[in-house]
PDB file of C-alpha atoms in Angstrom:
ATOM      1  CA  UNK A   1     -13.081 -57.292 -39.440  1.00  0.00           C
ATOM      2  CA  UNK A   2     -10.239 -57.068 -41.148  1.00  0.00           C
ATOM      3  CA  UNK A   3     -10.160 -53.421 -41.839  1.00  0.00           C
ATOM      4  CA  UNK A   4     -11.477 -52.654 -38.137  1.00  0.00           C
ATOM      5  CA  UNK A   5      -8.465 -53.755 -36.374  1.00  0.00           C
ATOM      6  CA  UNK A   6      -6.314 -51.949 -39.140  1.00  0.00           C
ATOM      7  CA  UNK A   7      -8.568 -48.594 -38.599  1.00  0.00           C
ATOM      8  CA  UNK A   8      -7.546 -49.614 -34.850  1.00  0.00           C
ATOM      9  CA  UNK A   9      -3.890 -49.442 -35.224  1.00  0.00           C
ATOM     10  CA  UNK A  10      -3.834 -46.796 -37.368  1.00  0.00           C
ATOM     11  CA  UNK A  11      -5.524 -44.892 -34.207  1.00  0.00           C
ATOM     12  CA  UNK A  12      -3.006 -46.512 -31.912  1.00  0.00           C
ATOM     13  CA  UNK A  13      -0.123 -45.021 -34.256  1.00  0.00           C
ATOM     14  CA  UNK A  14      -1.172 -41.345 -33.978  1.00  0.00           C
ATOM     15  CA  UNK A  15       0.417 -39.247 -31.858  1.00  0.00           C
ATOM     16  CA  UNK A  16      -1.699 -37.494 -29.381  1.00  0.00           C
ATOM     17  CA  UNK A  17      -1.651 -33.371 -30.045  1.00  0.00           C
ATOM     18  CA  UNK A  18       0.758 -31.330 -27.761  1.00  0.00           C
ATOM     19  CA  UNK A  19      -1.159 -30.258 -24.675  1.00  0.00           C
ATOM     20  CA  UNK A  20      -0.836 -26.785 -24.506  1.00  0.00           C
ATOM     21  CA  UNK A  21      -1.664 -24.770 -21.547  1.00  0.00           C
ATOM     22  CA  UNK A  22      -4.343 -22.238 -21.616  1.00  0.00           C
ATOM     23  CA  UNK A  23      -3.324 -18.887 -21.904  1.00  0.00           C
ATOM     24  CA  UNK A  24      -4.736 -16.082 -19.755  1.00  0.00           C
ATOM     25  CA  UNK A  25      -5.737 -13.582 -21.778  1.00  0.00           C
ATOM     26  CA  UNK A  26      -6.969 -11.639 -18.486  1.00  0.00           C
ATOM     27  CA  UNK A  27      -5.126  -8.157 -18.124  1.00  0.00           C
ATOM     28  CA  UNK A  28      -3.283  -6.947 -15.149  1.00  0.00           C
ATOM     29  CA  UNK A  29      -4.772  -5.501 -12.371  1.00  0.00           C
ATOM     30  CA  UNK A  30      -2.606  -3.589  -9.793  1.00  0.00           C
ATOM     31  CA  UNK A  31      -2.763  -3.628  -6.166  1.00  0.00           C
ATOM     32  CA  UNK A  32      -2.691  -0.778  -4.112  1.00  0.00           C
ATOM     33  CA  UNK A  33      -5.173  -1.631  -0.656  1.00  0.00           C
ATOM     34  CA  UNK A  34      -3.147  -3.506   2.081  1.00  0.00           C
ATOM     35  CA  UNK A  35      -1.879  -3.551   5.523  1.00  0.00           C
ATOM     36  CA  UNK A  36       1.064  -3.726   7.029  1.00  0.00           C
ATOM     37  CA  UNK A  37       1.837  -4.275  10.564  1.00  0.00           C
ATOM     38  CA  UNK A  38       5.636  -5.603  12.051  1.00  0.00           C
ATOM     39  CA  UNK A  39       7.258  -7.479  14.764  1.00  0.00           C
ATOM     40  CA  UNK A  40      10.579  -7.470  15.954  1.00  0.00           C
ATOM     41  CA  UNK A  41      11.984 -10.180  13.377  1.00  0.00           C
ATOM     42  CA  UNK A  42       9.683  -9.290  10.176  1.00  0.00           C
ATOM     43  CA  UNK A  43       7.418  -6.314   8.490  1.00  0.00           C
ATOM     44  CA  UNK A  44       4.345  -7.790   7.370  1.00  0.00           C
ATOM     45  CA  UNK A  45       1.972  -6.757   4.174  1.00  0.00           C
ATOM     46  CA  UNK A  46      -1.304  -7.837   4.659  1.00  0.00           C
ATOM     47  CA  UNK A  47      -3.211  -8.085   0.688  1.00  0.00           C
ATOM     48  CA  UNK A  48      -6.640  -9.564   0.150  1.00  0.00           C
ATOM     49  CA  UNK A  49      -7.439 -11.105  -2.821  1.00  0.00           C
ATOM     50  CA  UNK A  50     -10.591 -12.801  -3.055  1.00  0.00           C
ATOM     51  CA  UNK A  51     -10.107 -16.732  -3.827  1.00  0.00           C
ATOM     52  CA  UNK A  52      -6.206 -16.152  -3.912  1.00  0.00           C
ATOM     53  CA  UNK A  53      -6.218 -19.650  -1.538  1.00  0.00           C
ATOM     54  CA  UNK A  54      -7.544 -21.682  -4.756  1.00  0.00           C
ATOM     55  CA  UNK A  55      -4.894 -20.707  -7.082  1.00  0.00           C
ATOM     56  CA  UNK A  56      -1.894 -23.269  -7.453  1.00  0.00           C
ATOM     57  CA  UNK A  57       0.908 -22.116  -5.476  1.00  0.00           C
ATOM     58  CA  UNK A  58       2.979 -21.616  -8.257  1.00  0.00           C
ATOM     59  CA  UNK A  59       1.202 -18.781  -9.935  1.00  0.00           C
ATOM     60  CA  UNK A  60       1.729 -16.779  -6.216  1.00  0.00           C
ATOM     61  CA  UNK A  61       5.436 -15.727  -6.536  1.00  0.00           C
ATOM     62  CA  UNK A  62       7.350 -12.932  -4.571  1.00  0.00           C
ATOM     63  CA  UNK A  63      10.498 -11.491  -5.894  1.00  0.00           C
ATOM     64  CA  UNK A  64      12.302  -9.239  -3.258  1.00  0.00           C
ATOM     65  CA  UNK A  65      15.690  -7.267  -3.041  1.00  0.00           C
ATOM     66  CA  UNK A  66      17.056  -5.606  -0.306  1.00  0.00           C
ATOM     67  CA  UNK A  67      15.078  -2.467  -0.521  1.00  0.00           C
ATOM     68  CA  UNK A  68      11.670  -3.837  -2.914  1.00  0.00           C
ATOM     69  CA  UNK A  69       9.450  -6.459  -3.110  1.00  0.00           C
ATOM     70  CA  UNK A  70       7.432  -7.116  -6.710  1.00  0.00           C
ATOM     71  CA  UNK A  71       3.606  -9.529  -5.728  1.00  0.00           C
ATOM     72  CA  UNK A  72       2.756 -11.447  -8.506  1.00  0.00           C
ATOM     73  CA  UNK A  73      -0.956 -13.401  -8.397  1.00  0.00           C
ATOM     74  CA  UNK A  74      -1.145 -15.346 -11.720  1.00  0.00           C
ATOM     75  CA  UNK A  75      -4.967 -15.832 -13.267  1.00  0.00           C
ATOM     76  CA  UNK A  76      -7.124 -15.352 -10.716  1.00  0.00           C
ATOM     77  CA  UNK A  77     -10.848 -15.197 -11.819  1.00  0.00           C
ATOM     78  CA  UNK A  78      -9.220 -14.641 -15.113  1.00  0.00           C
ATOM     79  CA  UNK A  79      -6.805 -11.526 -14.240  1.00  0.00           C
ATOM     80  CA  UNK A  80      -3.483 -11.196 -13.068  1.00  0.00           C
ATOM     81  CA  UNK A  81      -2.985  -9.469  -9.834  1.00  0.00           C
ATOM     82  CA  UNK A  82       0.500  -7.086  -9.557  1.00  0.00           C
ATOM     83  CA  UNK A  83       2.108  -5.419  -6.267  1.00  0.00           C
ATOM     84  CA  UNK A  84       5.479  -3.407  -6.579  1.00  0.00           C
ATOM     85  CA  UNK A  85       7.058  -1.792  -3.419  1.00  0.00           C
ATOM     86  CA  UNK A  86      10.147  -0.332  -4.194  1.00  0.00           C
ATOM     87  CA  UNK A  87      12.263   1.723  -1.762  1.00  0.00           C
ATOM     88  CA  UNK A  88      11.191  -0.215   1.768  1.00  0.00           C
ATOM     89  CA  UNK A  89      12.463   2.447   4.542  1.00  0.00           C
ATOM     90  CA  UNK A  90      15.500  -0.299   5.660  1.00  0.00           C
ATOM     91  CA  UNK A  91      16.810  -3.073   4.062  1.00  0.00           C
ATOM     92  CA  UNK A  92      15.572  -6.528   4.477  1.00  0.00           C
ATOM     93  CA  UNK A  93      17.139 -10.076   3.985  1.00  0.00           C
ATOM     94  CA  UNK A  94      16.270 -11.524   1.117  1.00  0.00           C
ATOM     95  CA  UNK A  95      16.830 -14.903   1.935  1.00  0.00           C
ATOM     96  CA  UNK A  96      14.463 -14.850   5.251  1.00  0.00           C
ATOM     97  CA  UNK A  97      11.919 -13.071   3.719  1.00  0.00           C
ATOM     98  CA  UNK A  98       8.780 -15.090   2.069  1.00  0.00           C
ATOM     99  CA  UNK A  99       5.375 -15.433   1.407  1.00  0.00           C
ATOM    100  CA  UNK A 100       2.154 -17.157   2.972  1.00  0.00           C
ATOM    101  CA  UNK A 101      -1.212 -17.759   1.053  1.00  0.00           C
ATOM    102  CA  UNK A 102      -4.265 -17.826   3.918  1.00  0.00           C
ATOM    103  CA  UNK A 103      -8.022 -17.952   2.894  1.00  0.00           C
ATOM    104  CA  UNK A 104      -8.063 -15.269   0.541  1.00  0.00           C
ATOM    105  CA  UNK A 105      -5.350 -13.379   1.928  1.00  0.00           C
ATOM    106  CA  UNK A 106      -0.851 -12.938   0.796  1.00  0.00           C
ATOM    107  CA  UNK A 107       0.849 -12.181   3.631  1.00  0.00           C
ATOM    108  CA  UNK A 108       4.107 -11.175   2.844  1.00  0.00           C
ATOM    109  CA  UNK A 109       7.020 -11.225   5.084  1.00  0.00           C
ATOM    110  CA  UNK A 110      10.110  -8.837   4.800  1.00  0.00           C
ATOM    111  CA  UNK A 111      12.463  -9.796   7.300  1.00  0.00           C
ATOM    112  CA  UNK A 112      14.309  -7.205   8.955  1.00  0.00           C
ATOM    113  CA  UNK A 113      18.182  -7.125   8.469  1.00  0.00           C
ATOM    114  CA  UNK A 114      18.109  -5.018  11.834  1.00  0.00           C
ATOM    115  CA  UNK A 115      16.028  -6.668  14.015  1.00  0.00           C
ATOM    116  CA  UNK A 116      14.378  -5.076  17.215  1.00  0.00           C
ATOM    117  CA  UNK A 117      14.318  -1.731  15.186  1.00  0.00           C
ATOM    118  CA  UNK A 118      10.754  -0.060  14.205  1.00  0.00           C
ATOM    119  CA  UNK A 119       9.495   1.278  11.131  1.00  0.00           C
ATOM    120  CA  UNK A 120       7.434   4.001  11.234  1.00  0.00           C
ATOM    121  CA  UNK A 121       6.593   3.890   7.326  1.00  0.00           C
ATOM    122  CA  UNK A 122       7.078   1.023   4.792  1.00  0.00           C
ATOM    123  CA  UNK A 123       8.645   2.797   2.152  1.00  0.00           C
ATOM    124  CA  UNK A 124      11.263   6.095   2.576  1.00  0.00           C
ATOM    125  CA  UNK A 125       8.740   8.098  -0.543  1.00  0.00           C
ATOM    126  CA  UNK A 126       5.855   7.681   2.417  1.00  0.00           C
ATOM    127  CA  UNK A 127       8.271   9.224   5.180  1.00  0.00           C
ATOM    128  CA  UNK A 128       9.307  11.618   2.747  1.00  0.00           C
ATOM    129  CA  UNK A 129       5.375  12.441   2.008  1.00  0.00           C
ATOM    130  CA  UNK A 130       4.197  12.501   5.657  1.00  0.00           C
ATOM    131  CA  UNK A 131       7.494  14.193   6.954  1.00  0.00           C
ATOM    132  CA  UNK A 132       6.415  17.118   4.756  1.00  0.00           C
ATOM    133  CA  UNK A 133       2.956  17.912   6.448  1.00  0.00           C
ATOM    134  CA  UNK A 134       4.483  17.918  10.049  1.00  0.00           C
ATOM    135  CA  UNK A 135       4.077  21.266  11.100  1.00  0.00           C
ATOM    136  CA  UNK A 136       7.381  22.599  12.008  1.00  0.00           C
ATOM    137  CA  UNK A 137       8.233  24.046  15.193  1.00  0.00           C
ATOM    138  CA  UNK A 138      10.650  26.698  15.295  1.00  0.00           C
ATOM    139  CA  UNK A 139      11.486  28.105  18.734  1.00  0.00           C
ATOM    140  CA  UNK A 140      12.817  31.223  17.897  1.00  0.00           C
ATOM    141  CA  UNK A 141      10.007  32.892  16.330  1.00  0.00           C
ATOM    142  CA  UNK A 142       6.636  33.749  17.780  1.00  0.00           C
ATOM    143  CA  UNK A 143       4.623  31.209  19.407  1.00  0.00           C
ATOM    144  CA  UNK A 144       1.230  33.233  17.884  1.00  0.00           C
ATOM    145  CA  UNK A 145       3.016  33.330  14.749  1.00  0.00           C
ATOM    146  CA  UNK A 146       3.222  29.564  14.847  1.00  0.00           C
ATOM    147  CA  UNK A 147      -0.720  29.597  15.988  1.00  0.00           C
ATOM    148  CA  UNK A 148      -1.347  31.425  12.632  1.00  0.00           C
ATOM    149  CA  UNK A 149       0.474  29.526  10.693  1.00  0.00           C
ATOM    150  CA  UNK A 150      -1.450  26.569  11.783  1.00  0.00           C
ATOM    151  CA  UNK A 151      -4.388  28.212  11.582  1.00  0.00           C
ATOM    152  CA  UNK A 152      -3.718  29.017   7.780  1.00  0.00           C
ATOM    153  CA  UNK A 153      -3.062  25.389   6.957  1.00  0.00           C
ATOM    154  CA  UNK A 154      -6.079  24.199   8.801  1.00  0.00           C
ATOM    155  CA  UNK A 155      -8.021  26.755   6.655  1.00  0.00           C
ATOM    156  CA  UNK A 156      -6.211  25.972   3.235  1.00  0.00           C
ATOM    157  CA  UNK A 157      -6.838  22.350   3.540  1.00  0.00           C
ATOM    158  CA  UNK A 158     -10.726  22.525   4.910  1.00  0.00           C
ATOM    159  CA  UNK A 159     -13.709  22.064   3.748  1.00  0.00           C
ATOM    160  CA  UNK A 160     -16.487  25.123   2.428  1.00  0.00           C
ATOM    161  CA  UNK A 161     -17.916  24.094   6.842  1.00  0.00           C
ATOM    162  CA  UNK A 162     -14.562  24.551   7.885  1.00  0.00           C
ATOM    163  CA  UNK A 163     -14.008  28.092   5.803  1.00  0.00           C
ATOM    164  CA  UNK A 164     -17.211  28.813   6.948  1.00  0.00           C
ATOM    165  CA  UNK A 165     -16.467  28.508  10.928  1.00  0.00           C
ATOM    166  CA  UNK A 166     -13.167  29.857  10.839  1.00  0.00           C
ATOM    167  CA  UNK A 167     -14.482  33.058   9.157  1.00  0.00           C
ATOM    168  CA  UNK A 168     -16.992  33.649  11.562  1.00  0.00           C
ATOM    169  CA  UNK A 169     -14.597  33.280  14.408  1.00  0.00           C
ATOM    170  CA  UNK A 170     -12.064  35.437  13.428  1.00  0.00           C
ATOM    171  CA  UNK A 171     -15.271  37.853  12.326  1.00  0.00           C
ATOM    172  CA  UNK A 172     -16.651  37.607  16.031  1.00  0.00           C
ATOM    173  CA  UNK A 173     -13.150  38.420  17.166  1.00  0.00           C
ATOM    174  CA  UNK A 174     -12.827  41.449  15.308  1.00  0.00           C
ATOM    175  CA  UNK A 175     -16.222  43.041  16.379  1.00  0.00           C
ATOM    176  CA  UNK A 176     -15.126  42.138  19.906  1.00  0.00           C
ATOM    177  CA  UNK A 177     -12.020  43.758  19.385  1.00  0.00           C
ATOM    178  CA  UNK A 178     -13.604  47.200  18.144  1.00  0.00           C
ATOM    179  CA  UNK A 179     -15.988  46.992  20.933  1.00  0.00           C
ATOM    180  CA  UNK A 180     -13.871  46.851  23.592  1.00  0.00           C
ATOM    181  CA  UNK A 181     -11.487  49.568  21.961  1.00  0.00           C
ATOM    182  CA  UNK A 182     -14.076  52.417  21.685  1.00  0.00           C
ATOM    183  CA  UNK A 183     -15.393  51.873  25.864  1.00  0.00           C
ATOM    184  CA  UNK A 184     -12.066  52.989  26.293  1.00  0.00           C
TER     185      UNK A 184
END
């Protein structure tokens, strides 16, 4: 009996082992399918992430700057989850800006520092990008000119159909052309 209560206290007297958190050994997995949309106060990305609601709300965390925002989803379903959007087309406060977690859906908010203003892109490199393939309209030069030109692009960027159609358009044209110029 004797040596049962010692074997007791000798239990009591150790010291319980560190708990140590589990480490994710997931990998990083980054996210580049979302939505944006805006009001007049805030610019709104829309991300869905499957079971992002049942994650603490700790391992959801949002760093932004004036001009970026970095997403960071912590060990969901055993991965880590990683948004960066750098260069936003305006600034936005830093302060006001934040982050919701809905059923499996972030919804981050970038608050405008100009309110009432639009944004017609999120970032200035997607301006830049779409920008490039407006067609541009210059007033000086030939409006069928401007028609080829068009025409050329439409052709470049088409599919083998689209090739296909075009050619036999601007084939027909030709034959109706040379018709027309021998009757006279």
């Amino acid at each position: 009996m004797q040596q049962k209560s010692q074997k007791k206290s000798e239990l009591d007297n150790e010291k319980p082992a560190a708990v140590v958190a589990p480490l994710t050994t997931g990998y990083t997995v980054k996210i580049s399918n979302y939505g944006w949309d805006q009001s007049d106060k805030f610019v709104k990305i829309y991300i869905t992430l499957t079971g992002v609601h049942q994650v603490p709300t700790e391992n959801v965390q949002v760093h932004f700057t004036e001009r970026s925002f970095d997403l960071l989803v912590k060990n969901l379903n055993g991965k880590n989850y990683s948004m960066i959007v750098n260069n936003l087309l305006k600034p936005i406060s830093v302060e006001s800006s934040s982050k919701k977690v809905k059923t499996d859906t972030v919804i981050i908010l970038c608050r405008k520092k100009a309110e009432n203003t639009r944004w017609d892109y999120l970032t200035q490199v997607e301006k830049e990008c779409k920008e490039k393939e407006k067609p541009s309209y210059d007033t000086e030069t030939d409006p069928s000119e401007g028609l080829m030109n068009v025409l050329k692009k439409i052709y470049e960027d088409g599919d083998d159909d689209m090739k296909r159609t075009i050619n036999k358009a601007w084939v027909e044209s030709r034959e109706k052309q040379a018709r027309e110029d021998t009757e006279f």
